[in-house]
Amino acid sequence: MRTILLGPPGAGKGTQASRIVDAHGVPHISTGDILRANVKAGTSLGAEAKRFMDAGELVPDEVIIGMVGERLAEPDAQGGFLFDGFPRTVPQAEALDEVLVTRGVPLDAVLELVVDHEEVVRRLTGRRTCAGCGRIFHLVYDPPSTEGRCDDCDGELQQRADDREEVVRNRLEVYREQTEPLVAFYEARGQLRRIDAQGEVQDVTDRVLAVLQEAAGTATS
Ligand code: AP5
């Protein structure tokens, strides 16, 4: 399975990705997670990316394309992948095309998670992420059993620096300007599948898995 999860910040890409990879056994490649790991480790890539991330702006294409190229060369990505947060611009999508053409493999599906933008603001300002295992919670929609601690590993729950409301609104604007054109890009090729990403997390997962099953059927028929 070679799939892209597309959608605005807070659409639930990370939440759904962890459930999809459980069901399909492919690596979840989140460019946001890779960048945050680099920031935490104090690498030069992290230092370069941090100022863009904290402001809710996109990290330059050449940085992202190089980083994803390296990730795709790793052994676990040879049998497929689920991208979360990549591609985010047309040049990134074109760079991915080149990699897939070189490998002689097609993209199976691009899933667009559709959510109202005010709902996104509610979701992101209430998001908390476990510093230990990365599990995602929400103060209202998916609260931990013990305040401030992860249900899985008892790690500390933290708020992302870019989840403050003013940064979230800028990220949405950046999405409209630079990432939304990808909807038309993939729609023109017949690869785009829209999914209503509002409602209960499990209901959204059921919709996503049904669409993936349908896409797999189309690819083999
Ligand atoms: P990244 O980490 O990719 O952030 P994002 O795309 O903005 O997406 P989020 O992680 O904020 O949201 P999500 O859709 O994963 O939602 P989640 O599942 O967590 O990127 C961060 C930054 O890195 C970018 O701003 C940029 O600077 C840089 N970057 C990354 N990739 C790049 C690229 N390719 N090019 C250039 N720059 C790049 O859910 C959100 C909350 O909602 C959670 O609390 C969750 O519990 C809750 N929730 C989820 N589903 C539901 C539901 N159905 N109902 C109620 N609550 C729900």
Short mmCIF file of C-alpha atoms and ligand atoms in Angstrom, two decimals:
data_model
loop_
_atom_site.label_atom_id
_atom_site.label_comp_id
_atom_site.label_asym_id
_atom_site.label_seq_id
_atom_site.Cartn_x
_atom_site.Cartn_y
_atom_site.Cartn_z
CA MET A 1 0.00 0.00 0.00
CA ARG A 2 1.37 3.40 -1.04
CA THR A 3 -0.97 6.02 0.33
CA ILE A 4 -1.03 9.72 1.18
CA LEU A 5 -3.15 11.28 3.93
CA LEU A 6 -3.99 14.83 2.92
CA GLY A 7 -5.90 17.36 4.98
CA PRO A 8 -5.57 20.52 7.03
CA PRO A 9 -3.71 20.62 10.33
CA GLY A 10 -5.84 18.90 12.94
CA ALA A 11 -7.87 16.89 10.42
CA GLY A 12 -6.84 13.74 12.31
CA LYS A 13 -4.07 12.52 9.97
CA GLY A 14 -1.80 11.36 12.81
CA THR A 15 -4.69 9.80 14.74
CA GLN A 16 -5.95 7.86 11.72
CA ALA A 17 -2.46 6.97 10.46
CA SER A 18 -1.60 5.04 13.62
CA ARG A 19 -4.79 2.98 13.19
CA ILE A 20 -4.28 2.40 9.45
CA VAL A 21 -0.71 1.16 9.83
CA ASP A 22 -1.87 -1.28 12.51
CA ALA A 23 -4.33 -2.69 9.99
CA HIS A 24 -2.02 -2.62 6.92
CA GLY A 25 1.51 -3.18 8.27
CA VAL A 26 3.26 -0.36 6.39
CA PRO A 27 5.38 2.39 7.99
CA HIS A 28 3.70 5.62 9.01
CA ILE A 29 5.91 8.39 7.62
CA SER A 30 5.05 11.73 9.19
CA THR A 31 7.31 14.56 8.04
CA GLY A 32 6.15 16.58 11.07
CA ASP A 33 7.27 13.77 13.43
CA ILE A 34 10.64 13.43 11.67
CA LEU A 35 11.19 17.19 11.91
CA ARG A 36 10.19 17.28 15.61
CA ALA A 37 12.57 14.37 16.33
CA ASN A 38 15.37 16.38 14.68
CA VAL A 39 14.49 19.47 16.73
CA LYS A 40 14.56 17.37 19.92
CA ALA A 41 17.89 15.75 18.97
CA GLY A 42 19.41 19.17 18.20
CA THR A 43 20.49 18.29 14.63
CA SER A 44 21.32 20.99 12.07
CA LEU A 45 18.18 19.98 10.15
CA GLY A 46 16.13 20.49 13.32
CA ALA A 47 17.69 23.89 13.96
CA GLU A 48 16.89 24.99 10.40
CA ALA A 49 13.31 23.66 10.55
CA LYS A 50 12.36 24.96 14.00
CA ARG A 51 11.85 28.61 13.12
CA PHE A 52 9.47 27.69 10.27
CA MET A 53 7.55 25.20 12.41
CA ASP A 54 7.12 27.51 15.39
CA ALA A 55 5.66 30.17 13.10
CA GLY A 56 3.35 27.68 11.35
CA GLU A 57 5.15 28.13 8.02
CA LEU A 58 6.30 25.32 5.73
CA VAL A 59 9.89 24.11 5.88
CA PRO A 60 11.55 24.71 2.46
CA ASP A 61 10.83 22.09 -0.21
CA GLU A 62 14.49 21.12 -0.80
CA VAL A 63 14.93 20.26 2.90
CA ILE A 64 11.77 18.13 2.97
CA ILE A 65 12.43 16.40 -0.35
CA GLY A 66 15.96 15.38 0.74
CA MET A 67 14.67 14.16 4.10
CA VAL A 68 11.85 12.08 2.55
CA GLY A 69 14.21 10.63 -0.07
CA GLU A 70 16.41 9.28 2.74
CA ARG A 71 13.41 7.89 4.63
CA LEU A 72 12.07 6.12 1.53
CA ALA A 73 15.43 4.42 1.01
CA GLU A 74 15.12 2.60 4.36
CA PRO A 75 14.27 -1.12 4.20
CA ASP A 76 10.85 -0.87 5.87
CA ALA A 77 9.57 1.52 3.17
CA GLN A 78 10.28 -0.85 0.27
CA GLY A 79 6.91 -2.60 0.54
CA GLY A 80 4.80 0.54 0.88
CA PHE A 81 4.18 3.55 3.09
CA LEU A 82 1.56 5.82 4.53
CA PHE A 83 2.50 9.49 4.25
CA ASP A 84 1.09 11.92 6.80
CA GLY A 85 1.85 15.58 6.09
CA PHE A 86 3.74 14.93 2.86
CA PRO A 87 3.52 16.11 0.12
CA ARG A 88 2.40 19.60 1.08
CA THR A 89 3.27 21.54 -2.07
CA VAL A 90 3.13 20.79 -5.79
CA PRO A 91 6.98 20.59 -6.05
CA GLN A 92 6.96 17.99 -3.23
CA ALA A 93 4.27 15.98 -5.08
CA GLU A 94 6.33 16.14 -8.28
CA ALA A 95 9.44 14.98 -6.42
CA LEU A 96 7.49 12.01 -5.02
CA ASP A 97 6.31 11.18 -8.55
CA GLU A 98 9.93 10.99 -9.68
CA VAL A 99 10.84 8.57 -6.90
CA LEU A 100 7.85 6.33 -7.70
CA VAL A 101 8.57 6.38 -11.44
CA THR A 102 12.20 5.44 -10.74
CA ARG A 103 11.02 2.54 -8.59
CA GLY A 104 8.35 1.57 -11.14
CA VAL A 105 5.55 1.54 -8.56
CA PRO A 106 2.25 3.43 -8.51
CA LEU A 107 0.59 5.49 -5.81
CA ASP A 108 -2.51 3.59 -4.64
CA ALA A 109 -4.60 6.39 -3.17
CA VAL A 110 -4.65 9.92 -1.81
CA LEU A 111 -7.14 10.27 1.04
CA GLU A 112 -8.35 13.79 1.76
CA LEU A 113 -9.67 14.14 5.33
CA VAL A 114 -12.32 16.86 5.14
CA VAL A 115 -13.01 18.88 8.32
CA ASP A 116 -14.52 22.25 9.09
CA HIS A 117 -11.74 24.73 9.90
CA GLU A 118 -13.30 25.94 13.18
CA GLU A 119 -13.40 22.30 14.34
CA VAL A 120 -9.68 22.15 13.51
CA VAL A 121 -9.00 25.08 15.85
CA ARG A 122 -10.90 23.28 18.66
CA ARG A 123 -9.02 20.05 18.02
CA LEU A 124 -5.55 21.57 17.93
CA THR A 125 -5.83 23.92 20.88
CA GLY A 126 -6.97 20.91 22.99
CA ARG A 127 -4.38 18.43 21.66
CA ARG A 128 -1.80 16.95 24.02
CA THR A 129 0.93 14.54 22.90
CA CYS A 130 2.83 12.03 25.04
CA ALA A 131 6.52 12.96 25.29
CA GLY A 132 7.32 9.27 25.79
CA CYS A 133 5.48 7.29 23.11
CA GLY A 134 3.88 9.99 20.94
CA ARG A 135 0.27 8.93 21.61
CA ILE A 136 -2.16 11.75 20.81
CA PHE A 137 -4.89 12.85 23.26
CA HIS A 138 -7.43 15.67 23.37
CA LEU A 139 -8.46 17.41 26.58
CA VAL A 140 -12.17 17.10 25.69
CA TYR A 141 -12.57 14.59 22.83
CA ASP A 142 -10.08 11.96 24.02
CA PRO A 143 -8.88 12.80 27.56
CA PRO A 144 -6.29 10.71 29.42
CA SER A 145 -7.44 8.75 32.49
CA THR A 146 -4.97 10.69 34.69
CA GLU A 147 -4.57 14.38 33.99
CA GLY A 148 -1.27 15.17 32.25
CA ARG A 149 -0.13 11.51 31.97
CA CYS A 150 -0.23 9.03 29.09
CA ASP A 151 -2.55 6.02 29.49
CA ASP A 152 -0.07 3.77 27.65
CA CYS A 153 3.35 4.63 29.13
CA ASP A 154 2.66 7.19 31.90
CA GLY A 155 4.78 9.73 29.93
CA GLU A 156 4.19 13.45 30.34
CA LEU A 157 1.57 15.00 28.06
CA GLN A 158 2.79 18.14 26.31
CA GLN A 159 1.26 20.85 24.13
CA ARG A 160 2.99 21.49 20.80
CA ALA A 161 4.45 25.00 20.39
CA ASP A 162 2.55 25.39 17.09
CA ASP A 163 -0.84 24.52 18.65
CA ARG A 164 -1.39 28.02 20.10
CA GLU A 165 -4.46 29.54 18.46
CA GLU A 166 -2.70 32.32 16.50
CA VAL A 167 -0.21 29.81 15.04
CA VAL A 168 -3.02 27.35 14.24
CA ARG A 169 -4.84 30.07 12.24
CA ASN A 170 -1.66 30.80 10.30
CA ARG A 171 -1.15 27.08 9.60
CA LEU A 172 -4.68 26.96 8.18
CA GLU A 173 -3.92 29.93 5.92
CA VAL A 174 -0.69 28.26 4.76
CA TYR A 175 -2.71 25.08 4.07
CA ARG A 176 -5.22 26.99 1.92
CA GLU A 177 -2.50 28.69 -0.10
CA GLN A 178 0.15 26.01 -0.52
CA THR A 179 -1.35 22.56 0.14
CA GLU A 180 -4.97 22.77 -1.03
CA PRO A 181 -3.81 22.95 -4.71
CA LEU A 182 -2.81 19.29 -4.27
CA VAL A 183 -6.50 18.38 -4.06
CA ALA A 184 -6.95 19.43 -7.71
CA PHE A 185 -3.54 17.93 -8.61
CA TYR A 186 -4.54 14.43 -7.47
CA GLU A 187 -8.20 14.78 -8.44
CA ALA A 188 -7.17 15.41 -12.05
CA ARG A 189 -5.44 12.00 -12.01
CA GLY A 190 -8.42 10.20 -10.48
CA GLN A 191 -6.41 9.34 -7.33
CA LEU A 192 -8.20 11.53 -4.80
CA ARG A 193 -10.75 10.08 -2.38
CA ARG A 194 -12.59 12.42 -0.02
CA ILE A 195 -13.47 11.28 3.49
CA ASP A 196 -15.71 13.06 5.97
CA ALA A 197 -13.34 13.33 8.97
CA GLN A 198 -15.87 14.77 11.44
CA GLY A 199 -17.55 12.67 14.10
CA GLU A 200 -16.20 9.90 16.32
CA VAL A 201 -12.59 8.81 15.70
CA GLN A 202 -13.67 5.16 15.20
CA ASP A 203 -16.34 6.17 12.66
CA VAL A 204 -13.70 8.07 10.67
CA THR A 205 -11.36 5.03 10.88
CA ASP A 206 -14.16 2.80 9.52
CA ARG A 207 -14.64 5.20 6.57
CA VAL A 208 -10.90 5.34 5.89
CA LEU A 209 -10.49 1.54 5.97
CA ALA A 210 -13.51 1.08 3.68
CA VAL A 211 -12.06 3.52 1.14
CA LEU A 212 -8.66 1.81 1.29
CA GLN A 213 -10.29 -1.56 0.68
CA GLU A 214 -12.15 -0.13 -2.31
CA ALA A 215 -8.91 1.43 -3.64
CA ALA A 216 -7.11 -1.91 -3.30
CA GLY A 217 -9.95 -3.58 -5.22
CA THR A 218 -9.71 -0.99 -7.99
CA ALA A 219 -5.91 -1.44 -8.18
CA THR A 220 -6.17 -5.22 -8.62
CA SER A 221 -9.23 -5.27 -10.91
P1 AP5 B 1 2.64 18.25 11.07
O1 AP5 B 1 3.12 17.63 12.31
O2 AP5 B 1 2.51 17.43 9.84
O3 AP5 B 1 1.27 18.98 11.44
P2 AP5 B 1 -0.09 19.17 10.60
O4 AP5 B 1 -0.19 18.64 9.24
O5 AP5 B 1 -0.33 20.60 10.77
O6 AP5 B 1 -1.01 18.20 11.28
P3 AP5 B 1 -1.23 17.97 12.76
O7 AP5 B 1 -0.22 17.00 13.29
O8 AP5 B 1 -1.30 19.29 13.51
O9 AP5 B 1 -2.70 17.39 12.78
P4 AP5 B 1 -3.27 15.96 12.38
O10 AP5 B 1 -4.08 16.07 11.14
O11 AP5 B 1 -2.18 14.91 12.40
O12 AP5 B 1 -4.27 15.77 13.60
P5 AP5 B 1 -4.20 14.79 14.88
O13 AP5 B 1 -4.45 13.38 14.48
O14 AP5 B 1 -2.98 15.06 15.70
O15 AP5 B 1 3.56 19.51 10.67
C1 AP5 B 1 4.00 20.43 11.63
C2 AP5 B 1 4.92 21.45 10.94
O16 AP5 B 1 6.07 20.78 10.37
C3 AP5 B 1 4.29 22.21 9.76
O17 AP5 B 1 3.56 23.36 10.19
C4 AP5 B 1 5.55 22.58 8.97
O18 AP5 B 1 6.24 23.68 9.56
C5 AP5 B 1 6.43 21.35 9.12
N1 AP5 B 1 6.21 20.34 8.05
C6 AP5 B 1 5.75 19.08 8.22
N2 AP5 B 1 5.67 18.46 7.03
C7 AP5 B 1 6.08 19.35 6.09
C8 AP5 B 1 6.18 19.31 4.68
N3 AP5 B 1 5.85 18.19 3.98
N4 AP5 B 1 6.61 20.42 4.04
C9 AP5 B 1 6.96 21.54 4.71
N5 AP5 B 1 6.87 21.65 6.04
C10 AP5 B 1 6.44 20.57 6.74
O19 AP5 B 1 -5.50 15.31 15.66
C11 AP5 B 1 -5.55 16.62 16.22
C12 AP5 B 1 -6.36 16.59 17.54
O20 AP5 B 1 -7.71 16.27 17.24
C13 AP5 B 1 -5.86 15.53 18.55
O21 AP5 B 1 -5.94 16.05 19.85
C14 AP5 B 1 -6.87 14.35 18.37
O22 AP5 B 1 -7.04 13.64 19.59
C15 AP5 B 1 -8.13 15.10 17.96
N6 AP5 B 1 -8.95 14.33 17.03
C16 AP5 B 1 -8.54 13.59 15.95
N7 AP5 B 1 -9.61 13.04 15.32
C17 AP5 B 1 -10.71 13.48 15.99
C18 AP5 B 1 -12.13 13.28 15.82
N8 AP5 B 1 -12.62 12.51 14.83
N9 AP5 B 1 -12.96 13.90 16.69
C19 AP5 B 1 -12.47 14.68 17.69
N10 AP5 B 1 -11.15 14.89 17.92
C20 AP5 B 1 -10.29 14.30 17.07
#
